[in-house]
Amino acid sequence: MPVKLCKEGTTLVAFLSGEIDHHSAIALREAVDGAIKLVKPQKLEIDFSGVTFMDSSGVGFVMGRYKLVSFYGGTVVVKNASERIEKILSLSGIEKIAQIERRDKAV
């Protein structure tokens, strides 16, 4: 499974890895949604540090998790996305529903 989940207080962290496309997004949704329904986190952090490729299915994944987490009164934070993935997320308007924590850029 391309996701590792861990609970840190009232935060649920989803560490994603590999490619996020139509097929892999199904397994991601099932795993993360199950954890959200169980934990009901105040914050969901989606960590993209291990993601090598993402298409529009990744945008849909974030939007759907936002909808579910907000039902429980929580927020979503996207972390550690590569420049390419961050650009896809920004162009989609994800910043309107989720906070994006940008990677530190090497100087």
XYZ file of N, CA and C in Angstrom, residues 17-96:
240
model
N 3.487 7.590 -0.929
C 4.692 7.242 -1.683
C 4.316 6.664 -3.032
N 5.265 6.715 -3.950
C 5.055 6.168 -5.281
C 4.286 7.121 -6.179
N 3.516 6.535 -7.087
C 2.757 7.314 -8.058
C 1.301 7.399 -7.632
N 0.711 8.577 -7.818
C -0.708 8.747 -7.531
C -1.417 8.961 -8.860
N -2.122 7.927 -9.286
C -2.914 8.002 -10.503
C -4.289 7.410 -10.203
N -5.099 7.237 -11.204
C -6.468 6.746 -11.010
C -6.507 5.444 -10.213
N -5.626 4.515 -10.531
C -5.658 3.203 -9.878
C -5.157 3.257 -8.428
N -4.066 3.927 -8.196
C -3.522 3.977 -6.835
C -4.362 4.860 -5.919
N -5.044 5.842 -6.476
C -5.860 6.742 -5.661
C -6.993 5.992 -4.958
N -7.480 4.922 -5.555
C -8.559 4.136 -4.943
C -8.088 3.546 -3.615
N -6.934 2.913 -3.624
C -6.394 2.312 -2.397
C -6.063 3.390 -1.364
N -5.528 4.516 -1.823
C -5.225 5.621 -0.913
C -6.491 6.114 -0.216
N -7.529 6.338 -1.015
C -8.804 6.819 -0.459
C -9.334 5.869 0.601
N -9.344 4.596 0.298
C -9.891 3.608 1.234
C -9.107 3.598 2.543
N -7.789 3.600 2.451
C -6.955 3.539 3.649
C -7.092 4.804 4.495
N -6.991 5.954 3.857
C -7.028 7.218 4.600
C -8.436 7.490 5.131
N -9.457 7.221 4.339
C -10.830 7.439 4.811
C -11.150 6.570 6.016
N -10.699 5.329 5.998
C -10.924 4.448 7.143
C -10.291 4.999 8.404
N -9.069 5.511 8.277
C -8.380 6.088 9.433
C -9.060 7.372 9.904
N -9.512 8.195 8.971
C -10.203 9.440 9.340
C -11.475 9.125 10.123
N -12.241 8.167 9.645
C -13.496 7.806 10.321
C -13.240 7.234 11.707
N -12.129 6.557 11.878
C -11.775 5.973 13.172
C -11.238 7.032 14.140
N -10.325 7.868 13.664
C -9.613 8.828 14.509
C -10.368 10.156 14.668
N -11.064 10.573 13.614
C -11.732 11.885 13.580
C -10.748 13.001 13.967
N -9.677 13.160 13.188
C -8.606 14.085 13.553
C -9.017 15.552 13.437
N -8.378 16.380 14.237
C -8.555 17.826 14.104
C -7.757 18.350 12.912
N -6.702 17.600 12.569
C -5.887 17.983 11.415
C -5.427 16.731 10.692
N -5.518 16.764 9.361
C -4.953 15.718 8.510
C -3.777 16.323 7.775
N -2.591 15.757 7.985
C -1.408 16.174 7.235
C -1.154 15.135 6.155
N -1.100 15.589 4.919
C -0.807 14.698 3.792
C 0.613 15.013 3.351
N 1.517 14.071 3.581
C 2.937 14.258 3.290
C 3.263 13.633 1.937
N 3.649 14.465 0.993
C 3.940 14.036 -0.375
C 5.418 13.751 -0.615
N 6.232 13.687 0.435
C 7.680 13.568 0.250
C 8.082 12.318 -0.542
N 7.305 11.254 -0.483
C 7.651 10.031 -1.197
C 6.955 9.866 -2.540
N 6.221 10.881 -2.980
C 5.461 10.785 -4.237
C 6.354 11.169 -5.412
N 6.428 10.279 -6.404
C 7.277 10.509 -7.567
C 6.498 11.027 -8.775
N 5.177 10.813 -8.783
C 4.329 11.251 -9.896
C 2.913 11.439 -9.378
N 2.226 12.451 -9.905
C 0.833 12.657 -9.548
C 0.101 13.280 -10.722
N -1.086 12.760 -11.013
C -1.934 13.395 -12.011
C -3.137 14.011 -11.287
N -4.187 14.312 -12.003
C -5.342 14.972 -11.393
C -6.024 14.113 -10.330
N -5.759 12.823 -10.318
C -6.313 11.955 -9.273
C -5.806 12.372 -7.897
N -4.602 12.895 -7.835
C -4.049 13.374 -6.572
C -4.786 14.602 -6.071
N -5.186 15.461 -6.988
C -5.978 16.633 -6.620
C -7.321 16.175 -6.060
N -7.941 15.228 -6.741
C -9.211 14.686 -6.265
C -9.070 14.008 -4.914
N -7.938 13.352 -4.709
C -7.678 12.700 -3.426
C -7.663 13.739 -2.302
N -6.932 14.827 -2.485
C -6.847 15.869 -1.459
C -8.227 16.493 -1.225
N -8.955 16.792 -2.299
C -10.274 17.411 -2.165
C -11.242 16.513 -1.396
N -11.222 15.236 -1.699
C -12.109 14.307 -1.009
C -11.787 14.155 0.461
N -10.491 14.138 0.801
C -10.106 14.028 2.205
C -10.457 15.305 2.944
N -10.355 16.446 2.265
C -10.780 17.711 2.873
C -12.259 17.637 3.235
N -13.054 17.163 2.315
C -14.501 17.082 2.552
C -14.800 16.204 3.765
N -14.141 15.061 3.868
C -14.383 14.150 4.977
C -13.867 14.710 6.297
N -12.656 15.241 6.302
C -12.075 15.783 7.536
C -12.880 16.992 8.013
N -13.312 17.839 7.099
C -14.076 19.022 7.507
C -15.432 18.619 8.083
N -15.972 17.489 7.664
C -17.214 16.974 8.253
C -17.042 16.760 9.759
N -15.841 16.353 10.158
C -15.530 16.136 11.575
C -14.944 17.388 12.243
N -14.935 18.511 11.524
C -14.442 19.763 12.093
C -12.946 19.967 11.971
N -12.290 19.169 11.138
C -10.839 19.255 11.004
C -10.378 20.044 9.796
N -9.052 20.178 9.687
C -8.413 20.887 8.577
C -7.413 19.967 7.887
N -6.975 20.393 6.700
C -6.017 19.612 5.917
C -4.777 20.462 5.638
N -3.616 19.818 5.790
C -2.333 20.447 5.458
C -1.608 19.527 4.483
N -1.131 20.085 3.398
C -0.324 19.358 2.422
C 1.126 19.728 2.678
N 1.991 18.712 2.803
C 3.388 18.952 3.150
C 4.325 18.269 2.166
N 5.503 18.852 2.021
C 6.642 18.230 1.345
C 6.387 17.797 -0.094
N 5.570 18.550 -0.816
C 5.339 18.241 -2.226
C 6.525 18.746 -3.049
N 6.863 18.001 -4.089
C 7.913 18.469 -5.001
C 7.400 19.725 -5.715
N 8.297 20.440 -6.362
C 7.883 21.661 -7.077
C 6.813 21.351 -8.112
N 6.978 20.252 -8.830
C 6.013 19.874 -9.870
C 4.643 19.597 -9.263
N 4.609 18.813 -8.202
C 3.338 18.462 -7.571
C 2.721 19.686 -6.903
N 3.543 20.510 -6.295
C 3.034 21.736 -5.682
C 2.391 22.634 -6.743
N 2.981 22.689 -7.923
C 2.430 23.493 -9.007
C 1.059 22.962 -9.433
N 0.939 21.641 -9.551
C -0.350 21.027 -9.906
C -1.396 21.382 -8.854
N -1.028 21.264 -7.586
C -1.959 21.567 -6.498
C -2.344 23.049 -6.502
N -1.383 23.913 -6.698
C -1.666 25.352 -6.711
C -2.569 25.740 -7.877
N -2.287 25.199 -9.060
C -3.112 25.499 -10.230
C -4.549 25.023 -10.058
N -4.729 23.975 -9.270
C -6.075 23.432 -9.059
C -6.870 24.244 -8.033
N -6.195 25.123 -7.309
C -6.882 25.921 -6.297
C -6.964 25.258 -4.937
N -6.176 24.210 -4.719
C -6.193 23.481 -3.443
C -5.934 24.415 -2.265
N -5.173 25.477 -2.489
C -4.847 26.407 -1.397
C -6.089 27.074 -0.801
N -7.211 26.996 -1.500
C -8.455 27.560 -0.971
C -9.050 26.675 0.120
